[in-house]
Structures are given as C-alpha cells and as structure tokens.
Coordinates of C-alpha atoms in Angstrom, one line a residue:
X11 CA -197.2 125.0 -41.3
X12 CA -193.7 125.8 -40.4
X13 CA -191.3 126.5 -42.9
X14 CA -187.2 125.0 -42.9
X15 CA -186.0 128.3 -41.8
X16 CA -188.2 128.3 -38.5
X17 CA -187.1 124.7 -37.9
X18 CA -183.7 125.5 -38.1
X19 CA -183.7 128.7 -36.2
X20 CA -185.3 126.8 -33.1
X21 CA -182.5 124.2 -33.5
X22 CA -180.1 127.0 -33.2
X23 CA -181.9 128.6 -30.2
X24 CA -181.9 125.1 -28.6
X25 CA -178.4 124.1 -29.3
X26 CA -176.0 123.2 -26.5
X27 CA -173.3 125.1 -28.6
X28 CA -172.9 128.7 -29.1
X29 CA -173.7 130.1 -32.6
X30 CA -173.4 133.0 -34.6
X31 CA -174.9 134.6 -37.6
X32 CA -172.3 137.4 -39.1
X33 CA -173.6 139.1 -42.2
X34 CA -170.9 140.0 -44.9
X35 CA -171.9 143.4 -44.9
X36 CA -168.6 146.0 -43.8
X37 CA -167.1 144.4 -40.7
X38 CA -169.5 141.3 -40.8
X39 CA -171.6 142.2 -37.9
X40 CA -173.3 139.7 -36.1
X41 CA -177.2 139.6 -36.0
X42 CA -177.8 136.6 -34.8
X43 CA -176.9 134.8 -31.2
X44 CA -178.3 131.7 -29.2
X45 CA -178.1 131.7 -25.7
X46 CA -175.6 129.0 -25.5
X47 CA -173.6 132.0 -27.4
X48 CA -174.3 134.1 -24.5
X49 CA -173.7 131.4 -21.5
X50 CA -170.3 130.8 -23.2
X51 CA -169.1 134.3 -23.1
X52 CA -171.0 136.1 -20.5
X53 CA -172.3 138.7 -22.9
X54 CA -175.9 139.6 -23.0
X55 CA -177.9 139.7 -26.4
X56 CA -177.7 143.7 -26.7
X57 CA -174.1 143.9 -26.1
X58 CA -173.3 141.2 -28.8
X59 CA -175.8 142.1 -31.7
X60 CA -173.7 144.4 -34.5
X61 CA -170.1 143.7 -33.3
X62 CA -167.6 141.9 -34.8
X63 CA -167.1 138.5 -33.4
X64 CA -163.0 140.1 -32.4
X65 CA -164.6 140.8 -29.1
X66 CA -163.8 137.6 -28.0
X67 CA -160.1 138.5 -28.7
X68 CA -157.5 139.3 -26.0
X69 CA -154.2 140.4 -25.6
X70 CA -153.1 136.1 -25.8
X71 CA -155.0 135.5 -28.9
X72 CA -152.9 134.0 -31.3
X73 CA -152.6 136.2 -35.0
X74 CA -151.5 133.5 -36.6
X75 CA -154.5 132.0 -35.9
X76 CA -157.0 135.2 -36.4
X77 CA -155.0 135.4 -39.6
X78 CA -155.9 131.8 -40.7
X79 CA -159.6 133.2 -40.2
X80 CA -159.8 136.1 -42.0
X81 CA -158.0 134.2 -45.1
X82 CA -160.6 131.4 -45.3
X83 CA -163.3 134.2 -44.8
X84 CA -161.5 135.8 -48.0
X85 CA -161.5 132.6 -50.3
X86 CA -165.1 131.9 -48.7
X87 CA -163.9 128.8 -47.4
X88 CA -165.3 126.3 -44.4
X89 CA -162.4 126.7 -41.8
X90 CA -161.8 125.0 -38.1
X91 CA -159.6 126.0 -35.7
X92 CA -159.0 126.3 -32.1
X93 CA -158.7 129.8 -30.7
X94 CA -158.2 131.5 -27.2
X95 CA -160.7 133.8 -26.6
X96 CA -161.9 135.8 -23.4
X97 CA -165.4 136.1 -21.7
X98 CA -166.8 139.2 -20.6
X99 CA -164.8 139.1 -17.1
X100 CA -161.5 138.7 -18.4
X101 CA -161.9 134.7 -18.4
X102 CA -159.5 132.9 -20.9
X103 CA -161.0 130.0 -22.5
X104 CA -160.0 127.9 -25.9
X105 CA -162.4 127.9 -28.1
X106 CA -163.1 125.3 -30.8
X107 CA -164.6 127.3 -34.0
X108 CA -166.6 125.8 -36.8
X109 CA -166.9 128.6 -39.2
X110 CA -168.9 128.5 -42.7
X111 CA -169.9 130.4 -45.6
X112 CA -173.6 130.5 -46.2
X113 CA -174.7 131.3 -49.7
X114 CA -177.5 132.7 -52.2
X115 CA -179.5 131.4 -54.5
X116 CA -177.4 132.6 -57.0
X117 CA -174.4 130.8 -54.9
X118 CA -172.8 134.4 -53.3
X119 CA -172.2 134.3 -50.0
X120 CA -174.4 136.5 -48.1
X121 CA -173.5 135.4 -44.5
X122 CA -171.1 133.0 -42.2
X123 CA -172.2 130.6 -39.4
X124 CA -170.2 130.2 -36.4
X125 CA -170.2 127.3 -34.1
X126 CA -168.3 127.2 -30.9
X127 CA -167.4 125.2 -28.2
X128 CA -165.2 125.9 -24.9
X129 CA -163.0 123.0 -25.6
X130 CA -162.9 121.9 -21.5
X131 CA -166.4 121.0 -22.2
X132 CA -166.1 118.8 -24.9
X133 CA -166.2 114.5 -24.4
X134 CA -162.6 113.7 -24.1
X135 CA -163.4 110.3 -26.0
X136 CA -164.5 112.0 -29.1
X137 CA -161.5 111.5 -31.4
X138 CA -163.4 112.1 -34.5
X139 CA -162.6 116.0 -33.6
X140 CA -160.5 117.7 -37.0
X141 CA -158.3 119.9 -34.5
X142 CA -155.4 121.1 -36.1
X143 CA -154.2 123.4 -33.4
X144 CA -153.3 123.1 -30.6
X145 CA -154.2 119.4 -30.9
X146 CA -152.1 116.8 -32.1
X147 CA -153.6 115.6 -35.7
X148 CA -152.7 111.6 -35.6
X149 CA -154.4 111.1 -31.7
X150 CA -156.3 114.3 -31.3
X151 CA -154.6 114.8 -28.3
X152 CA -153.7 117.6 -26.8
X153 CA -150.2 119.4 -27.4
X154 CA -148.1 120.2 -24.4
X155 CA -149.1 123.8 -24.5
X156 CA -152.3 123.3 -24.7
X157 CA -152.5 120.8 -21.8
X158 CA -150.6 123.3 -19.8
X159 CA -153.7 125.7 -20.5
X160 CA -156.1 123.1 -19.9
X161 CA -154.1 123.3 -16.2
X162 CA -153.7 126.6 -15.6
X163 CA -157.7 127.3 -15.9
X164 CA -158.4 124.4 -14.2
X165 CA -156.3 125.4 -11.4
X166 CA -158.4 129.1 -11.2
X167 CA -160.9 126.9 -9.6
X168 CA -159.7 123.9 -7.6
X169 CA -160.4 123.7 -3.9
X170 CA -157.8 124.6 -1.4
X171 CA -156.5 120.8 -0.7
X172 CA -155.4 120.7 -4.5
X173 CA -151.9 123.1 -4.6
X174 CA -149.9 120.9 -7.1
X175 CA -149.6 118.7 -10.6
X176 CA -147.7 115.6 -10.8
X177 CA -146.3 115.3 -14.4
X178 CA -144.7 112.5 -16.4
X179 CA -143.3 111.9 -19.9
X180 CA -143.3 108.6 -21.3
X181 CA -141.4 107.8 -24.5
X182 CA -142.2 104.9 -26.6
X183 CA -138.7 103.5 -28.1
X184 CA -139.1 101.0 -30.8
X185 CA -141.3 103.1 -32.9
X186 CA -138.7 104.7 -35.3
X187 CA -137.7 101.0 -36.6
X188 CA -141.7 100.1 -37.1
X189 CA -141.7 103.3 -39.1
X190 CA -138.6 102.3 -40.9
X191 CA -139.5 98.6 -41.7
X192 CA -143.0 98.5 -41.9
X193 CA -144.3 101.9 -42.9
X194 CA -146.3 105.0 -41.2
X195 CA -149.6 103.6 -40.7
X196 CA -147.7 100.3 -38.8
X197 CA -146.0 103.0 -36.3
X198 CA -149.5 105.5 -36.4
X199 CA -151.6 102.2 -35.3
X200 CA -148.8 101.4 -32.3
X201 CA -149.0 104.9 -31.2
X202 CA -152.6 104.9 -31.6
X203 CA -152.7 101.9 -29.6
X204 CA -150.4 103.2 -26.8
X205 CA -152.8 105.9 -26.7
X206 CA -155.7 103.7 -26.0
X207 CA -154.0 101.9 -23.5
X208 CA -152.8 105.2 -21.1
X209 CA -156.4 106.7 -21.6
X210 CA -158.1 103.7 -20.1
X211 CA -156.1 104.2 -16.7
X212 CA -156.3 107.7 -16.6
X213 CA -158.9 109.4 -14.5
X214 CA -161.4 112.4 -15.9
X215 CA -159.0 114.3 -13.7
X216 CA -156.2 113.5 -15.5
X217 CA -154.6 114.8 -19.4
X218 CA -153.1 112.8 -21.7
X219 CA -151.5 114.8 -24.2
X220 CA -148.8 113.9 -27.1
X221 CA -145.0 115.6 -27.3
X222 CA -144.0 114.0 -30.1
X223 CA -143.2 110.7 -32.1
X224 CA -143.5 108.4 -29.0
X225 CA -144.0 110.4 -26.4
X226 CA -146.4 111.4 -23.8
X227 CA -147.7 113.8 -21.2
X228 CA -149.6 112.8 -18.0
X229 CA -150.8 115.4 -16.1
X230 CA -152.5 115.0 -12.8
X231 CA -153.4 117.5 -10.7
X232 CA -152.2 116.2 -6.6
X233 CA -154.3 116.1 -3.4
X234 CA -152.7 115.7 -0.2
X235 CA -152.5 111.9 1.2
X236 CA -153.6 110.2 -2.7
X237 CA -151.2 107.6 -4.0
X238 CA -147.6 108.1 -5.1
X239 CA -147.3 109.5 -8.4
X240 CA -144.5 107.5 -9.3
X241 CA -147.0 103.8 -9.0
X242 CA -149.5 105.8 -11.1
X243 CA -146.5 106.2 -13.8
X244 CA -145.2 102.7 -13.3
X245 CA -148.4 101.6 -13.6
X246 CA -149.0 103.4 -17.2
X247 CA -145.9 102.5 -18.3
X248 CA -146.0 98.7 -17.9
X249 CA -149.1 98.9 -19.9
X250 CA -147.0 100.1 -23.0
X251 CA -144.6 96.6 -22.6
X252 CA -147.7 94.7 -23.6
X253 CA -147.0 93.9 -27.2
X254 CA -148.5 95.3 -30.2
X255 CA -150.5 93.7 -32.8
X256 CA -149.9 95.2 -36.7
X257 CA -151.3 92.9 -39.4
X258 CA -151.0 90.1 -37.7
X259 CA -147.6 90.3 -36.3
X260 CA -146.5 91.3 -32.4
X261 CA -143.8 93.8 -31.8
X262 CA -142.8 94.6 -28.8
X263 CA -141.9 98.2 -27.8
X264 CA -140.0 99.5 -24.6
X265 CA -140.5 102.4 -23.1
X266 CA -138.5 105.1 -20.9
X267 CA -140.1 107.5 -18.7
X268 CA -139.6 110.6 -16.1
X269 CA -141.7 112.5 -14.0
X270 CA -141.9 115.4 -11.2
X271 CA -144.2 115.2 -8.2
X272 CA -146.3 118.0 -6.3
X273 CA -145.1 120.6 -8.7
X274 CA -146.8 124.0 -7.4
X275 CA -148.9 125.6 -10.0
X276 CA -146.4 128.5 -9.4
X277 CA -143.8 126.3 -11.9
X278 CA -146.6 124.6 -14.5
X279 CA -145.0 126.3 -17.6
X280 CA -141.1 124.9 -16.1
X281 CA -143.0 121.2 -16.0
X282 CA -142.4 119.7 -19.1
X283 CA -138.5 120.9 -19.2
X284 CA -138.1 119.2 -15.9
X285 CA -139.7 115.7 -17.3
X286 CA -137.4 115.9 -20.0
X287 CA -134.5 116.3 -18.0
X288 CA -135.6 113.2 -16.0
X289 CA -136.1 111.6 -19.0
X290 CA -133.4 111.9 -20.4
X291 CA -131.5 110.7 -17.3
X292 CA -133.7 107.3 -17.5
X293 CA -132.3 107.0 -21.1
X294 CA -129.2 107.2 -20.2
X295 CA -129.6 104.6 -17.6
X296 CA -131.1 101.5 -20.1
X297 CA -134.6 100.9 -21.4
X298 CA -137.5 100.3 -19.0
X299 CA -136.9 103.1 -16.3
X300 CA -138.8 105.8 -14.9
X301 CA -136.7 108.8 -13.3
X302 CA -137.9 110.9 -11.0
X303 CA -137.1 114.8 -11.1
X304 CA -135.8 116.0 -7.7
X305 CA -134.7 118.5 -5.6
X306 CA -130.9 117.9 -6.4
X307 CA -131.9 117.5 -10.5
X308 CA -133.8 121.6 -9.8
X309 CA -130.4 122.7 -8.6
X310 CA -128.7 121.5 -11.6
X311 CA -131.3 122.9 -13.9
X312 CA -130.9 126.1 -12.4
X313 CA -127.7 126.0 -12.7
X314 CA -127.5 124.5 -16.1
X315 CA -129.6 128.0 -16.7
X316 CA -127.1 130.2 -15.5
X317 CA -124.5 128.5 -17.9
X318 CA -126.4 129.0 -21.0
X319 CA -126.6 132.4 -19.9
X320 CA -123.1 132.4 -20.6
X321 CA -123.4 130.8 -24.0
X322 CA -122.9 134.3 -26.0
X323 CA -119.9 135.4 -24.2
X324 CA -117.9 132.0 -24.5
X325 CA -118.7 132.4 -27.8
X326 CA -117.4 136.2 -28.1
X327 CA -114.5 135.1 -25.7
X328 CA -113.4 132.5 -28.0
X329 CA -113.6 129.2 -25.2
X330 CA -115.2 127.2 -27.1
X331 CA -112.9 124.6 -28.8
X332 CA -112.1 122.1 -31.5
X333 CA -110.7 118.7 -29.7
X334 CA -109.5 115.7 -32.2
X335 CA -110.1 112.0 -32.0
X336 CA -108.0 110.2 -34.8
X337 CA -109.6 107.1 -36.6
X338 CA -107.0 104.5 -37.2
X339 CA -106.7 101.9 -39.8
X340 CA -107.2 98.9 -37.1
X341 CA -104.3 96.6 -39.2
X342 CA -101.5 99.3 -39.8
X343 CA -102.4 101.5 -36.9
X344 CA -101.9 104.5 -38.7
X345 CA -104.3 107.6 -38.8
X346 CA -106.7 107.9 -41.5
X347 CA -108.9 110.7 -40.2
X348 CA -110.2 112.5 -37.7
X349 CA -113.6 113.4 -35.7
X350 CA -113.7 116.9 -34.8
X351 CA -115.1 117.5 -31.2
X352 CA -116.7 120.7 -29.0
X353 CA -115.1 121.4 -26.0
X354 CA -115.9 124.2 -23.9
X355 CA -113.2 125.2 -21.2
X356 CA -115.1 128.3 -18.9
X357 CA -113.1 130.4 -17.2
X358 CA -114.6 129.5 -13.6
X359 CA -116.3 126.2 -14.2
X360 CA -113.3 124.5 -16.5
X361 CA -114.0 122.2 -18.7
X362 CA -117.7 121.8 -19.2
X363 CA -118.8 118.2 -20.6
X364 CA -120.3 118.7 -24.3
X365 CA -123.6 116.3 -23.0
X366 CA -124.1 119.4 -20.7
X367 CA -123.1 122.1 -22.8
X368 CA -124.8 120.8 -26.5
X369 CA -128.4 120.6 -25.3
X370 CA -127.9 123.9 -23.7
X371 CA -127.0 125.6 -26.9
X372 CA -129.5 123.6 -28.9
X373 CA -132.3 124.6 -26.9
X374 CA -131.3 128.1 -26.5
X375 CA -130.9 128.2 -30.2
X376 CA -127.0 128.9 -30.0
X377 CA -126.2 125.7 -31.9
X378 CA -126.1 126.8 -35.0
X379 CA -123.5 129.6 -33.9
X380 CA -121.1 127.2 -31.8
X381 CA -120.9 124.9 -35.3
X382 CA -119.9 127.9 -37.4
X383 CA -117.5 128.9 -35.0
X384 CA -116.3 124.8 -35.3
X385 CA -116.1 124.8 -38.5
X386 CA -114.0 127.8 -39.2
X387 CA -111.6 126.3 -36.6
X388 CA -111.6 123.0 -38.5
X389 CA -110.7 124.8 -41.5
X390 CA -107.9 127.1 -40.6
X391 CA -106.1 123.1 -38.9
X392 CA -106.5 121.4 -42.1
X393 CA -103.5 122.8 -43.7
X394 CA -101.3 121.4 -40.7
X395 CA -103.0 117.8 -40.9
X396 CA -102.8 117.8 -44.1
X397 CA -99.0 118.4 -44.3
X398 CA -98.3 116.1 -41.0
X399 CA -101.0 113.1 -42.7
X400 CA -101.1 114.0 -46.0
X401 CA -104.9 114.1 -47.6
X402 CA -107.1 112.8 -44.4
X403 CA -110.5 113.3 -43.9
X404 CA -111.8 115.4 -40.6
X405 CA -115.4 115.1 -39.9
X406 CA -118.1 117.2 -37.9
X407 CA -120.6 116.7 -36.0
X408 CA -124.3 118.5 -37.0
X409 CA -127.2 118.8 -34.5
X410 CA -130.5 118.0 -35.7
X411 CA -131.2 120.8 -34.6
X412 CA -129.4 122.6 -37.4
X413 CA -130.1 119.9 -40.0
X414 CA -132.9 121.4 -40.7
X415 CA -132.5 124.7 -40.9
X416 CA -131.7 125.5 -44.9
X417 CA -130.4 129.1 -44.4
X418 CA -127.7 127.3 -41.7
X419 CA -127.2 125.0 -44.0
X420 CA -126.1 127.7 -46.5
X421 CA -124.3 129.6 -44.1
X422 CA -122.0 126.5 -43.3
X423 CA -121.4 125.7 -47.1
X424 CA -120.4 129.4 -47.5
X425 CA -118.3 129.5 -44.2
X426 CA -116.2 126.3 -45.6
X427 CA -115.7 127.2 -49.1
X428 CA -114.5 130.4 -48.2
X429 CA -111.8 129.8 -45.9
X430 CA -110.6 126.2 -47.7
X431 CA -111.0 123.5 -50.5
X432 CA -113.5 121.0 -48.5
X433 CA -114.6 118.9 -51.5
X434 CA -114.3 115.6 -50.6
X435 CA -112.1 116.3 -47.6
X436 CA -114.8 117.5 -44.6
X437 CA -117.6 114.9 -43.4
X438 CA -120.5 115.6 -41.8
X439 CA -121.5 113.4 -39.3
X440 CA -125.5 113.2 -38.2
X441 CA -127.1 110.8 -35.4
X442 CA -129.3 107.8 -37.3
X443 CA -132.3 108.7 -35.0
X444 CA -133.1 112.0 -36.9
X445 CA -137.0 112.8 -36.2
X446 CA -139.6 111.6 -38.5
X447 CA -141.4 115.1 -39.0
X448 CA -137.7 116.6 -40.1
X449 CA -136.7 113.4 -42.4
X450 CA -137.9 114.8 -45.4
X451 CA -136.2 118.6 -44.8
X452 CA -132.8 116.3 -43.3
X453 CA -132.4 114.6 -46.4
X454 CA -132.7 118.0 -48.9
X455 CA -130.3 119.5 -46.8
X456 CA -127.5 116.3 -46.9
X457 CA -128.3 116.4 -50.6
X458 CA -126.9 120.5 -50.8
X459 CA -124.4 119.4 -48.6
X460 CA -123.3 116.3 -50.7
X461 CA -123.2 118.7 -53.8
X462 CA -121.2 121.2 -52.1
X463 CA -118.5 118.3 -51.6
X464 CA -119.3 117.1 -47.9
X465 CA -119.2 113.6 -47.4
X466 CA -122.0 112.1 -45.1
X467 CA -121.7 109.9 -42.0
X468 CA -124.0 108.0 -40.7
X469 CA -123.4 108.2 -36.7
X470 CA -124.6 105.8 -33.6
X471 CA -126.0 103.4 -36.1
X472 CA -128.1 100.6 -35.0
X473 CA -129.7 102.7 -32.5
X474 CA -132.4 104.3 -34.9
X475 CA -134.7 103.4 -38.0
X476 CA -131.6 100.7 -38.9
X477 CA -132.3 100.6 -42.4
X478 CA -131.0 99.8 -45.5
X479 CA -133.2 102.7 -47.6
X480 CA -132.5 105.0 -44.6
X481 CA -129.0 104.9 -45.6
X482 CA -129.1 105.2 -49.3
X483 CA -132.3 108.2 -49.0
X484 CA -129.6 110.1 -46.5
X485 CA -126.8 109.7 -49.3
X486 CA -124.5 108.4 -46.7
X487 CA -121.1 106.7 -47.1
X488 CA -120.2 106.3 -44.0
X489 CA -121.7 104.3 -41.3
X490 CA -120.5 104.7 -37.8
X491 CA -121.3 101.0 -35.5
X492 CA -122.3 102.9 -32.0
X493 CA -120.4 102.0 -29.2
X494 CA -123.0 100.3 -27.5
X495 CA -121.9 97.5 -30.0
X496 CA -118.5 97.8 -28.9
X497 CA -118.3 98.3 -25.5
X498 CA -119.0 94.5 -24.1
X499 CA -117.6 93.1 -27.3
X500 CA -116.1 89.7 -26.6
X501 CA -116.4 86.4 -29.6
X502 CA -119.4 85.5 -26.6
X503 CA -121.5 88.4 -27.1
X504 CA -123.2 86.8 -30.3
X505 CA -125.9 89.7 -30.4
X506 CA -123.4 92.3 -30.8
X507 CA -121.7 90.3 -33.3
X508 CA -124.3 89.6 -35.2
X509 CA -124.9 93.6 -35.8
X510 CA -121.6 93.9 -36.4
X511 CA -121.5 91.5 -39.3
X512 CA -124.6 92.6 -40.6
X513 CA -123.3 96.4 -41.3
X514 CA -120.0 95.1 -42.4
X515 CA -122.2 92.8 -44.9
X516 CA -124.0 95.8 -46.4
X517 CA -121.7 97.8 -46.3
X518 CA -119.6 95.2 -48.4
X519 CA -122.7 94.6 -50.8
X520 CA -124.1 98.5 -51.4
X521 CA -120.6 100.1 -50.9
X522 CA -120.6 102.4 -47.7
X523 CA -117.6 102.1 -45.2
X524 CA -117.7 101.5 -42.0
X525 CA -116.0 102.9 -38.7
X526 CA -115.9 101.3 -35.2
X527 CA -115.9 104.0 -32.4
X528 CA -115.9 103.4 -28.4
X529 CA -113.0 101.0 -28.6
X530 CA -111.4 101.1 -25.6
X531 CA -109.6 97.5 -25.1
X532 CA -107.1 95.4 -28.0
X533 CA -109.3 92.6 -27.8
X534 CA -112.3 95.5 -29.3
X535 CA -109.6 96.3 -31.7
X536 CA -108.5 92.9 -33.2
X537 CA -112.1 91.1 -32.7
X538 CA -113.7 94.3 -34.9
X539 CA -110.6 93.9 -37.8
X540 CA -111.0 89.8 -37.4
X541 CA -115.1 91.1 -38.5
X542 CA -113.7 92.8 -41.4
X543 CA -114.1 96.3 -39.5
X544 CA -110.6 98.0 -40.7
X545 CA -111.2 101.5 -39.3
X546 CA -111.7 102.4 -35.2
X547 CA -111.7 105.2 -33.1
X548 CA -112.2 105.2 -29.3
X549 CA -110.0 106.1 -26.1
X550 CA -107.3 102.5 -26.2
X551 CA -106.0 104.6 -29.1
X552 CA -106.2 108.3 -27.9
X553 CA -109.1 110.8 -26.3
X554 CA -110.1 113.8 -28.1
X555 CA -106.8 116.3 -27.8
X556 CA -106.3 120.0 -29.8
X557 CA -104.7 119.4 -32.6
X558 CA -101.2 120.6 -31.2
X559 CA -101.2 117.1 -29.6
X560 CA -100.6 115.5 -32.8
X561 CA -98.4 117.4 -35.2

C-alpha cells in the first residue's frame, strides 16, 4: 500500500511546475528536483542536486528582492515573490516563487519547498495571483517595468515581419473625486472595472499593465499592414466612457489618452516617457482625447534632454529666478500678497517656460534643489516688501514631488528660518490633485510645515478630490479657485458660478479664504467680488515681474 509521502512525491514528479526540495543543512542544498524544475531552467538533474538554488541568479537579479528571501528563510516564514532569474544559456526569465518552510514532528524546520513558475507561462485571467512585485497589488497587473520585460523577451523570438510595439497610456480622470466622496473600495471597484473592460478587447498578444491611480499601459507588439494603432486606442478608450455602476449609483468617468506607433524594439525602455509626453499634451487639450507621439514631439524630447542636461549649471550659474504676481484686494485694488514664481532665463535659449522647465527638474530629481534656491531668494526680498507693503504674505509653490520627501521638508524649514522670521508670513502653495499613494506622507509633511509657521494653500482647486475633509486633513487656509473657473466667467456661465459660490460658501462656514487667480478681464474682477471673492490675481492686474518691478 502506498504511503502519503510516495503520493506526494509522484505529484511533485508530475507537476507542470518546477519544484525544489532544499535541506536547511549549511547553504540549504537542494536534493530534490522535478523535471518541470529542469525544463524551466535548462539544467540537468546532476548539475542541480547539492547547489544552492542562487544559480538561478544573474548579474540583473534584484537584491532587494534575494534579500526579502533570505529574511523570511530567517524568521521561517511562507514568502512569495517574483524574481528574475537566468536559465542555463544565459536566458532571462521572471520567475514567480512560492517558497515554504517544512517542519518536524517536533515543529523545527528541517527543509523548504520551492515552487516556480516562468511568469510568461502563467493564464493571464488568473487574478487570484498574491504578486507583490513587479505586479500591481489592487489588479494584479503588471507594472510598467515589468511589461517592458515581458516585451523585451518576447521580442528575442518574434518572426522577422514583427520589428516594432505600439504603446498607449490611458488615464482615467474622475477617479480621485470617487475616492474622495465615496471611499477606496468605490474608486478600487471603478478601476477594477476599467480593467475588465480593456482586457476584454485586448488580444493574447497584447499587455495590459497599470502605471498608477488611473492609468494604463497597452502594449502591442506591430506587424506590417495590421490596423492603425490609434482605432485600437480609440477603440479602448471609448469603452472607459461607459458609466460605472458603485452600489447602485452610475458615475461617469472620462478619460485622456496618448500613444506612439511602430516604436522599434531598439527604443522599448524610452516608450512609456514618450506616452506620457503625449499624454500630457491630450490633457492639456480637454478631456476625451487621444494624442499621438510623433516625429516632431521626439525632437522636442530630445531636446527637452539636452536642457535638463543643463539643469546643474543654471543652477551653479545662478539663472534660475524668482518672478512676482501680486494678489489684490479686488474692492480697494491694493496688494495684499504675492505668489512667488520660477523663471529660468538660459543664456542661449532665453527664457524657458516653467511648464517645460518644472517637469524637467522634477523628473531629473533637481526639484528639490531649484525650491531651495527659491526660497532663499524669497527670503533675502522680504525685507524690501515688507517695508514697500508693510506685513504681506508671499507664497511658494511646492512640487509633489518634494512634498513627500521629509528630509526636504526639513531642509526647507531650516533654509527659511535661518535667513528670516517666516511664521505666519511664507505660504506654501500645493496642487489639490496630490496622489493618493502620497496623501498620507503629504499631509505629515504640511502638518511640520504648519508648525514651523507656513501657512498652507490649497492651489487649482476644483480640479481634484474637491472636498470638504480634503481641505481640513491638509490643514489648509487658503483655497485657490483654478482658473479654469475663471477664464469664461460671464453671470451666463451658471456652472462656473455655481463652483464659485460653493467655495466662497465653505469657505464662509469652516473659515478658509479664498483667492481668485487667471483673471484676466474687469468683468472677472467685479463678477468674482459681486460672488463675495475679495482677493484675485491674474494678468488684467500684472504678469509675474522680479521684484524690482514693484518697489
């Protein structure tokens, strides 16, 4: 009669997946291996039998990762992760690793099972999968990187007619006010949906794969005379317009999206910076557009590359700025504050706009820098404005970027306290549509700010989570109405003045001010102080100027 142990030992030796048996003796050698084991690497028995199971490991293999191995083996712990590995000819491949303790009688752990999967191999509907890396945890998605991966080994075998990707970002706008009114699990079963609704048009070819709160990667890899890309991207993004059902209730989301074409595996890992930079040219155009990346938008990238090059010495070199936009009390006209700007005049390029200049340094992680060297600048003019205007409030912008950095943080209290006397004279002005996954870091960091004496401003509001407990959680007291409330401002418009009361309402009943900017007409001016708006900035009354302009 056979015993449990033969039964399971002929399930291992017939298992589709490759398993190990290590024993916890010095350097846990293996001593057991299925063939699946041997399939997946290339190994044969003898050369696998006493080694560690670091074999696998190559020069790309994450030790953040290994590390995360060797401490669950160390608390005797069940542990999975995804790992790149290598097969016996050099092969890269991602491995999906089930490892487990297996114990005594007397409950010691005498040995460790190891399950693993190539991940390429794995059903692409099965979202019951615990990845944690590289996969997103809410969708089981992919990450970018890892789709890119997924690419790039796919590509070592395609057939000659395939020589390109098409890749498209999608971002789902609406989300971020789901989240805010209705909770995380409201927004998590919209973006769940969304999910459900791309996969179901993509192809086996194809990978979906999430970048962050709303957004999404398409990748397909492009064969000569197929269908446009561009249809296959309207397509999916029309889908996303269909609206959502959340206990009961149907909200309806909007989407943005931008997208490259017959991108030669040569430029995969440039990809998703190019989508972004479509993308974000499709924001700025309205909701409901798809941009496509082209030859002209490459130029500019590379050129945009060449500039941030020169980040460090316009920085060194001192050409970087502080430029002054006064807020005015809208009934007495006279200047209450003002908004401190970054302007960056090069030497050979002139003036560079900041929407050019302030991505560049954010993503090449000079942000942080540039707003010290702002700051210092603000401080060493507030002596001046405050003899011309008396005590007035200046206030500075802060990226997201470095919200949630705490040692920047620090480094910026420091910086203001000792050159000047900020408390309650220097605001700090931060964008409403701060990410989710940095909310909770954003608002520890206002609160050090706030007891360092910074006031807080709540900029481009009514383009974000719109919320009443947004404000309060963020400590702000001062709310900023976005221009895009402004701009077409007529007593016609009622949807912009509807969302112009409604702030001046709560900020009358929970005591925040509030500051009109984008005014560029006197009818903006007097229909925003008729609304009970008293304070305004925006060009009709004067465009951001160094501070020699107006002492």
């Amino acid at each position: 009669m056979e015993t449990i142990s033969d039964i399971a030992l002929q399930c291992f030796d017939s298992s589709n997946s490759g398993i190990v048996i290590s024993s916890c003796l010095e350097d846990f050698p293996i001593i057991y291996c299925n063939d699946a084991f041997c399939t997946l690497t290339g190994y044969e028995r003898p050369e696998i039998i006493g080694k560690n199971c670091r074999f696998l490991q190559g020069e790309e293999t994450n030790q953040t990762v290994v590390g995360s191995i060797k401490s669950a083996i160390a608390q005797s712990k069940t542990h999975r992760i995804v790992i790149k590995n290598y097969r016996k000819d050099g092969a890269a491949f991602w491995n999906d690793l089930y490892l487990t303790p297996i114990r005594n009688a007397q409950g010691s752990v005498t040995h460790y099972l190891g399950i693993q999967n190539d991940i390429k191999d794995l059903d692409r509907n099965n979202r019951n999968v615990p990845f944690h890396f590289p996969y997103d945890d809410l969708t089981q998605l992919p990450t970018p990187a890892m789709a890119l991966e997924l690419i790039k080994m796919r590509a070592m075998n395609e057939p000659e007619g395939r020589v390109s990707i098409s890749l498209g970002t999608i971002s789902i706008n609406g989300l971020a006010n789901l989240r805010g009114f209705m909770g995380n699990s409201a927004a998590d079963t919209a973006i769940l949906e969304i999910r459900d609704r791309l996969q179901a048009q993509l192809d086996e070819c194809a990978i979906l794969a999430r970048a962050g709160e709303g957004e999404f990667i398409i990748i397909v890899p492009s064969e000569e005379g197929e269908d446009s890309f561009d249809k296959t991207l309207e397509r999916l993004c029309e889908s996303t317009l269909r609206p959502v059902r959340i206990d009961g209730q149907m909200f309806q989301l909007t989407f943005n999206g931008g997208f490259i074409s017959r991108l030669p595996y040569s430029l995969i890992d440039e990809s998703t910076r190019f989508c972004s930079f479509a993308l974000a040219q499709s924001q700025d155009e309205g909701r409901n557009r798809v941009v496509e990346f082209t030859d002209s938008d490459l130029k500019r990238a590379q050129a945009d590359q060449l500039l941030a090059g020169h980040i460090p010495t316009a920085l060194q070199e001192e050409e970087f700025y502080v430029a002054y936009q006064p807020q005015l009390h809208l009934e007495t006209r006279e200047v209450v504050g003002f908004e401190a700007l970054a302007r960056w005049e090069h030497p050979e390029h002139g003036i560079v706009s900041p929407g050019r200049f302030i991505p560049l340094c954010e993503n090449s992680g000079y942000i942080n820098a540039l707003t010290l060297n702002l700051l210092e600048q603000i401080c060493h003019d507030l002596p001046d404005i405050w003899e011309r205007y008396g005590d007035i409030k200046v206030s500075l912008n802060l990226s997201p970027f470095s919200l949630l950095d705490r040692e920047f943080i620090q480094a910026f209290i420091d910086t203001a306290t000792a050159i000047c006397d900020v408390q309650g004279k220097v605001s700090i002005e931060v964008v409403e549509n701060l990410s989710i996954d940095g909310y909770e870091s954003a608002a520890k960091n206002l609160a050090a700010l706030r007891e360092a004496g910074f006031d807080i401003i709540l900029d481009d509001f009514g383009t974000g989570y719109s919320s009443l407990s947004y404000i309060r959680s963020l400590g702000a007291s001062v709310v900023k109405i976005d221009r895009e409330f402004v701009m077409n401002l007529n007593q016609s418009n009622h949807d912009d003045l509807a969302i112009i009361r409604s702030v001046v309402s709560l900020g009358q009943q929970f005591g925040f001010d509030v500051i009109a900017e984008g005014i560029e007409y006197e009818n903006q001016a007097a229909i925003l102080l008729e609304e009970g708006v008293t304070i305004g900035q925006g060009y009709f009354f004067s465009k951001p100027l160094k501070i020699a302009h107006f002492l």
